[in-house]
Structure formats: C-alpha cells, structure tokens
Short mmCIF file of C-alpha atoms and ligand atoms in Angstrom, two decimals:
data_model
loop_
_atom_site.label_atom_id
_atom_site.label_comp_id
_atom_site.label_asym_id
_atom_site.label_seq_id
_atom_site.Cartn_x
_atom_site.Cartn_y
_atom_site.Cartn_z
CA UNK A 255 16.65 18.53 -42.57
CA UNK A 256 15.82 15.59 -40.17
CA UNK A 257 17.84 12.53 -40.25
CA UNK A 258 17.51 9.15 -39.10
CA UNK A 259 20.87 7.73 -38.25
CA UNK A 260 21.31 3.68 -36.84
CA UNK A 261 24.67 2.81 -35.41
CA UNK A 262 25.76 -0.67 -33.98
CA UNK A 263 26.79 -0.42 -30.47
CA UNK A 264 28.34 -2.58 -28.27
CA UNK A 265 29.60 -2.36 -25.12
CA UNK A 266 31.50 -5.06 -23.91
CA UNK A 267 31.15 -4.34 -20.05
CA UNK A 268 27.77 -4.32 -20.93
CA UNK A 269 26.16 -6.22 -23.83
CA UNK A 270 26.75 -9.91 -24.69
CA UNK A 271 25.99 -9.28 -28.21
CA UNK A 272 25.87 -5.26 -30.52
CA UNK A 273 22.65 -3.80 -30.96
CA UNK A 274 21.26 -1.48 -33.12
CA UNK A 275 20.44 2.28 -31.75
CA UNK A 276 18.65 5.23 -33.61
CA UNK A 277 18.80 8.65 -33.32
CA UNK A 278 16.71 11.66 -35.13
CA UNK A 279 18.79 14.50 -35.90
CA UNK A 280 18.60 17.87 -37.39
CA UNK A 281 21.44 18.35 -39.98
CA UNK A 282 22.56 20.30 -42.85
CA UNK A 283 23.06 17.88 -46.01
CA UNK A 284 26.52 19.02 -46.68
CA UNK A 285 27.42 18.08 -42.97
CA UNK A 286 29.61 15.24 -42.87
CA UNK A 287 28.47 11.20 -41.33
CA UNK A 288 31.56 12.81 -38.91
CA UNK A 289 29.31 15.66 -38.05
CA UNK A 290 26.31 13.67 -37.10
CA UNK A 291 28.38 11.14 -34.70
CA UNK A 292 29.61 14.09 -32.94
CA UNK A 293 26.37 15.49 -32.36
CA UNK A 294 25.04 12.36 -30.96
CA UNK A 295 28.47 12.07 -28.89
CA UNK A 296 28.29 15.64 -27.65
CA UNK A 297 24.29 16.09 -27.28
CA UNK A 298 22.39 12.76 -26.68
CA UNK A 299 25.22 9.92 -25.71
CA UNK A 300 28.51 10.70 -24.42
CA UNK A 301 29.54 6.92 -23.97
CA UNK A 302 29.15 6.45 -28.31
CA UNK A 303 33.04 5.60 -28.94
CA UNK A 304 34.53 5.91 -32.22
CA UNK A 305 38.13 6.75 -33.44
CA UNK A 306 38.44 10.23 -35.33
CA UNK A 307 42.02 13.14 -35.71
CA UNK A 308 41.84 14.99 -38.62
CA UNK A 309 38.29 15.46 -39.82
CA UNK A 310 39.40 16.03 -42.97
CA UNK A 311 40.56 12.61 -44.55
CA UNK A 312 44.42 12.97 -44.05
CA UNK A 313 44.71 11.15 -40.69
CA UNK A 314 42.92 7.59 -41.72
CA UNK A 315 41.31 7.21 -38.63
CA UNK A 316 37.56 7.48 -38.73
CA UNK A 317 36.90 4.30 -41.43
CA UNK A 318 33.53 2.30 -40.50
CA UNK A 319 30.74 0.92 -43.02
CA UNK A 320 28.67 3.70 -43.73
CA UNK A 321 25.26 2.34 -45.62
CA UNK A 322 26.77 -1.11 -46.15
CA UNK A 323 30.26 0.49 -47.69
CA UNK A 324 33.38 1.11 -45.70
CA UNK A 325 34.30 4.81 -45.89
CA UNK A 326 35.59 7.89 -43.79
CA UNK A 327 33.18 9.38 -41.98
CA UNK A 328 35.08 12.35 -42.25
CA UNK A 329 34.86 12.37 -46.14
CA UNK A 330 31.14 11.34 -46.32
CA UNK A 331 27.90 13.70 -46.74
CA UNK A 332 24.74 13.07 -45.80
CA UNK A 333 23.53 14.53 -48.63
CA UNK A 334 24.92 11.52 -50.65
CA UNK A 335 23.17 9.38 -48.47
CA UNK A 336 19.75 7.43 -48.91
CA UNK A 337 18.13 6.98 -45.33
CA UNK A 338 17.80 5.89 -42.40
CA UNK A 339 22.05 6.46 -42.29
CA UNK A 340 23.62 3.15 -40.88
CA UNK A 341 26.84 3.04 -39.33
CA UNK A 342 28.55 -0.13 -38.03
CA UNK A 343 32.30 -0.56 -37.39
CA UNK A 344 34.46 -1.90 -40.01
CA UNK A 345 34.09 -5.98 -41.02
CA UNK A 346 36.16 -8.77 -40.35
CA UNK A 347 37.97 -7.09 -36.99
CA UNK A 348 37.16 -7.48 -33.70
CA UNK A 349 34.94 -5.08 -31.81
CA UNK A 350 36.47 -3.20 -29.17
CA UNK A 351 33.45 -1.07 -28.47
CA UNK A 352 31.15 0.36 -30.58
CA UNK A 353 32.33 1.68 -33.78
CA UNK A 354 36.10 1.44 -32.72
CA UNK A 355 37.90 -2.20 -33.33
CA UNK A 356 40.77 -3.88 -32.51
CA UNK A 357 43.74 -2.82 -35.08
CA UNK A 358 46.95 -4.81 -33.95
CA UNK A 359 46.83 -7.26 -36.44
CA UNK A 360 46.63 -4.36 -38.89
CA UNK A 361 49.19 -2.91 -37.84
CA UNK A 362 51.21 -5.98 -36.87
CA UNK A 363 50.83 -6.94 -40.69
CA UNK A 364 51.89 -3.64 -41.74
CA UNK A 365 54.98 -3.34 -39.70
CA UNK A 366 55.75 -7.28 -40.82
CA UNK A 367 56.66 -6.04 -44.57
CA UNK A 368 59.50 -3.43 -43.40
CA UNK A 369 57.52 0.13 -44.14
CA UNK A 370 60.68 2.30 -44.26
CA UNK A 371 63.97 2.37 -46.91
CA UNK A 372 66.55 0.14 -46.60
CA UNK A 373 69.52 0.77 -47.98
CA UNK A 374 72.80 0.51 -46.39
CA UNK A 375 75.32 1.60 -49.23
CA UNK A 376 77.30 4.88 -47.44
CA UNK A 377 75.48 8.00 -47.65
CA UNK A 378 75.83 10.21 -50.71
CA UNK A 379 77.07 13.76 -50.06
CA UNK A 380 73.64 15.09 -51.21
CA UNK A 381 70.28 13.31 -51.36
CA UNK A 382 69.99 10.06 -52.83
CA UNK A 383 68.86 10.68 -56.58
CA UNK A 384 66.14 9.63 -58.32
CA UNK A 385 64.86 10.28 -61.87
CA UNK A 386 60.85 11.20 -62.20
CA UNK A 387 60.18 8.29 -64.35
CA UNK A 388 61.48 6.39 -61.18
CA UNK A 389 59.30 8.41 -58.82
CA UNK A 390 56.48 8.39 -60.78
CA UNK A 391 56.93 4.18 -60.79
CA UNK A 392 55.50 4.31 -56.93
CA UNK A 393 53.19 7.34 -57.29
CA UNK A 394 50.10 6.09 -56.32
CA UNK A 395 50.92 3.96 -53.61
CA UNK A 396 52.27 6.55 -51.62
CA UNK A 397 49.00 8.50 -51.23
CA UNK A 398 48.25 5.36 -49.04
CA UNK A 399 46.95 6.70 -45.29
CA UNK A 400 46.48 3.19 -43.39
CA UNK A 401 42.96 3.80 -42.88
CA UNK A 402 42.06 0.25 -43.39
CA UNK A 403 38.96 0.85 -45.85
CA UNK A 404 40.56 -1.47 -48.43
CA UNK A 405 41.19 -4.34 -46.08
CA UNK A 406 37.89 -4.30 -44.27
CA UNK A 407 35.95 -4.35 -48.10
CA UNK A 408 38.13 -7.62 -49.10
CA UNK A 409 36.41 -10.63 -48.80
CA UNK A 410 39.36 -13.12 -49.04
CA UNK A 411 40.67 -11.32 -45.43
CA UNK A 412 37.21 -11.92 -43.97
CA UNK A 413 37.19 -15.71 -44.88
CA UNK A 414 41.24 -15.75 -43.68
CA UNK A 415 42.27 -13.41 -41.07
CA UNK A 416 46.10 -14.35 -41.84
CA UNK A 417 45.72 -12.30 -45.04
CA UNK A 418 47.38 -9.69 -44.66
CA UNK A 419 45.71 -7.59 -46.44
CA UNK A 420 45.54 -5.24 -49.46
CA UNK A 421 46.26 -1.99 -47.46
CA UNK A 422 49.63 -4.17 -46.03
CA UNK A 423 50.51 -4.50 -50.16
CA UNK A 424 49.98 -1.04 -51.21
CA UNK A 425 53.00 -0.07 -48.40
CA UNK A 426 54.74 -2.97 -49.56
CA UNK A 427 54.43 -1.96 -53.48
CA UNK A 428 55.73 2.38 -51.85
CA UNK A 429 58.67 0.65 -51.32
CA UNK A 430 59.48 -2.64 -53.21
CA UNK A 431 59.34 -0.11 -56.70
CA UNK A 432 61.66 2.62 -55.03
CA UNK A 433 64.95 2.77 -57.18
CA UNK A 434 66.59 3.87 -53.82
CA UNK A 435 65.20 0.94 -51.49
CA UNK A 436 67.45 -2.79 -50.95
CA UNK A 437 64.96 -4.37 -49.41
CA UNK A 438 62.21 -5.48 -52.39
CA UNK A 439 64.00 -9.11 -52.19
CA UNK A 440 62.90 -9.16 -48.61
CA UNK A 441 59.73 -8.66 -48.60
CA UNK A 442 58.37 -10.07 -52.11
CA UNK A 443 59.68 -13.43 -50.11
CA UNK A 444 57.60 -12.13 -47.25
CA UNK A 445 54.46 -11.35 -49.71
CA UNK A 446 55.53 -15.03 -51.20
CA UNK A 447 54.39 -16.64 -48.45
CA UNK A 448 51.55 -17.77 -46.61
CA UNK A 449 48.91 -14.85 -45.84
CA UNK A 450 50.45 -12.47 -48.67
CA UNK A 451 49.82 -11.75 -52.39
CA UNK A 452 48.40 -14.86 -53.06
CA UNK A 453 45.38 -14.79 -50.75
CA UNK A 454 44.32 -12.11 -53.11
CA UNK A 455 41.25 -13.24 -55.53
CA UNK A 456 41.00 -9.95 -57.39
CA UNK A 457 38.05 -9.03 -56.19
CA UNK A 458 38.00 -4.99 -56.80
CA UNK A 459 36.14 -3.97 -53.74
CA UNK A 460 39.89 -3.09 -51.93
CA UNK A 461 40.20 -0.58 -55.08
CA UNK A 462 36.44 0.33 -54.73
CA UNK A 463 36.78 1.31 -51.20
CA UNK A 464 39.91 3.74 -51.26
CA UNK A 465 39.22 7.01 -50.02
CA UNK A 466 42.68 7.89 -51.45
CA UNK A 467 41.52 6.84 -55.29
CA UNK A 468 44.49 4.28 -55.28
CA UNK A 469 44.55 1.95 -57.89
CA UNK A 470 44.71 -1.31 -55.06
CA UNK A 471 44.21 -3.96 -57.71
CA UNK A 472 46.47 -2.79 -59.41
CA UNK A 473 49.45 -2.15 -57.21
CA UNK A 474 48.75 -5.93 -55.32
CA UNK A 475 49.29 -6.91 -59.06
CA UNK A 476 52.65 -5.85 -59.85
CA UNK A 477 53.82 -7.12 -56.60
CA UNK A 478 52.85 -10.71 -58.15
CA UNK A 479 53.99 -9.96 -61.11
CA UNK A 480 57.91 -9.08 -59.83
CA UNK A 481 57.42 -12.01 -57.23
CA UNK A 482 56.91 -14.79 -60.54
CA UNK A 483 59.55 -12.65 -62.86
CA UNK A 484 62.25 -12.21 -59.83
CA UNK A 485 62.07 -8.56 -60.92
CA UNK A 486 60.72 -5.12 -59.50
FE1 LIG B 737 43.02 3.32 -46.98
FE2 LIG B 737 43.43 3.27 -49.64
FE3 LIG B 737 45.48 2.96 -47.95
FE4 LIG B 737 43.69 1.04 -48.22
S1 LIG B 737 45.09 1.79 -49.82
S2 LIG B 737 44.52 1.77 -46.30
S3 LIG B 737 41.83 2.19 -48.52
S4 LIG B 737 44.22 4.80 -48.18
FE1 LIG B 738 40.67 -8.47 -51.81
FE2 LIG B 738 41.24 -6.44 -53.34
FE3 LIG B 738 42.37 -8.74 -53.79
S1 LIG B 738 39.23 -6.95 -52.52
S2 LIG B 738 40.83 -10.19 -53.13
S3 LIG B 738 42.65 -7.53 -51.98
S4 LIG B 738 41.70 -7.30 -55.30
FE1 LIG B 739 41.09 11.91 -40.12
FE2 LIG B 739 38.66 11.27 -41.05
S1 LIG B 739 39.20 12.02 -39.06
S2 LIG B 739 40.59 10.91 -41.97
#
C-alpha cells in the first residue's frame, strides 16, 4: 500500500522554527510507524533523527505523538492508522532535533524520588521475604518502562514544567508500597511538595497513553491517599 507520512523536523543548526516534511511510501499495513521512519532514515533522508533500541516496546525509547496521540512507534501499525500518518516529537519538552527531545528533566525528576530499595536493617541470610498479597500491592507499577508517554499526554506538566510528572509517580508508587522498602516516608514528603502529587488534576490521558496498560490514575492516587492518611 502507499502511505503518506508528515513528520516535524527541526534542525537547530539549521531552522529557526520545525517544519513539516512528507514522504510517500510503500508499506505493508502490519509494518510498524517504526518501520516507516527507518525507511525514510535509511532510503530518502539520512539526517531524520529519532531515538529507538528495542523495536519491540521493552526499551521505552521510541515515544513521539503519532496522529495527535503519544505512543511507541515501535508498538504502532499503520494499519491502525487513518492518513496522511503524522509524527511530531513528544509535547511539552524541548526539541533537540527532530523527533528526539531533551530528557534531563525527566530523568532528573525520576532520579529526585530515590528509584531503588532502601533499607538498611542487616541483611537476612536468604532473600528478604515477601508474601504475594504484598507483591501483588505494587504489581502494576512495576511494568513501568520510563518511556515518557504518560508525562508528555498530561496537561497539568505542559502548563507547569516543575511537575514532575505522572511517569516520576508510577516509580515512586514501585517502591513507596514495597513491604521491603524504608524509604516511602522520604519520598511521599518529596511527592508532598511543590511539583509532586498535587499538580495532578486527574485528567486520565497519563492512563490513556500507557503503552504498558498501567493503571496511572490510579497508582498517582494512592500515593495521595497514604500522603493525607500518613500510611502506605
Ligand atoms: Fe511509559 Fe506507562 Fe511508564 Fe508512563 S507509566 S513512562 S506511559 S510505561
Ligand atoms: Fe496528568 Fe494523569 Fe494527573 S494526565 S493530571 S497525571 S491523572
Ligand atoms: Fe524500544 Fe520501541 S524501540 S520500545
């Protein structure tokens, strides 16, 4: 089948402001929005820059708006697509070049609520135990693959870039509901302040948006909930 595809460029040695570019190619319509950006890399523009790993949604890098909705490009088919295809880099970050953007803040607020166990009692001969009804409490939340698709749907982080964002919660939530992590105290104060939970409006699109199928919403919910009770 043919295909119209539009992706923003920009090129900051180059362009003062992103333009749009289109390209007609011949696909399959199970091949993948991935697919498509690689033929137009590999066969019409080798300069088109955008982030990609796995190609098969593990690695969380290949997130940009795809038809007005931020997905993996990795994960998305053309067939499932109306046309012309239109593929712009994620909202509310900075544009590095083309479809790739600046992530440090993302990253910054990530590594700001502690994404690792603390606990500092001695070490237990075996592993530390854990019953499944305690595993099962953060399930969900540890399917979580940082691709940012949550946090670039989220209007409140658009309008206030010191959110830090719903995908920064869900990592918070993996840990703050582990029976074998100290550290929930920490960072529900963390979440407690300026630019955490409270920025949230409950919007849904974070929960729309997950490739993952992670109940966002939901999990930015309970870490409100333990932060007005005191209690995980
Ligand atoms: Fe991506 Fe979902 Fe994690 Fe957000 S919660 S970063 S959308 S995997
Ligand atoms: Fe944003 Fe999701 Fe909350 S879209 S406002 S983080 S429910
Ligand atoms: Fe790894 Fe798409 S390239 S998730």
């Amino acid at each position: 089948m043919q295909v119209t595809l539009r992706i923003k460029r920009y090129n900051p040695e180059r362009d003062r402001e992103a333009r749009w570019e289109e390209y007609q190619l011949e696909a399959e319509p199970t091949d993948r929005v991935l697919d498509l950006l690689n033929k137009v890399k590999w066969e019409v523009d080798g300069t088109l820059a955008y982030r990609r790993s796995c190609a098969h949604g593990i690695c969380g890098s290949d997130a940009m708006v795809i038809n007005g909705k931020a997905r993996l490009a990795c994960k998305t088919l053309v067939k499932d697509l109306r046309q012309p295809i239109t593929v712009e880099p994620m909202y509310g970050f900075r544009v590095k070049k083309d479809l790739i953007v600046d992530f440090e803040g993302f990253f910054a607020a990530y590594r700001s609520i502690k994404p690792y166990l603390i606990n500092d009692d001695p070490e237990p001969d075996r592993e530390r135990l854990q019953s499944p009804e305690d595993r099962e409490r953060f399930d969900d939340t540890t399917k979580c693959i940082l691709c940012g698709c949550c946090t670039t749907s989220c209007p409140s982080f658009w309008a206030n870039p010191e959110y830090v964002g719903p995908a920064t919660i869900v990592n918070a939530h993996r840990f703050i509901f582990d029976s074998r992590d100290k550290g929930a105290a920490e960072r529900l104060r963390i979440l407690n302040a300026r630019g955490g939970v409270w920025r949230c409006r409950t919007i849904f699109n974070c929960t729309e948006a997950c490739p993952r199928g992670i109940e966002v919403t939901r999990a930015i919910q309970e870490v409100k909930r333990a932060i007005l009770l005191g209690q995980r």
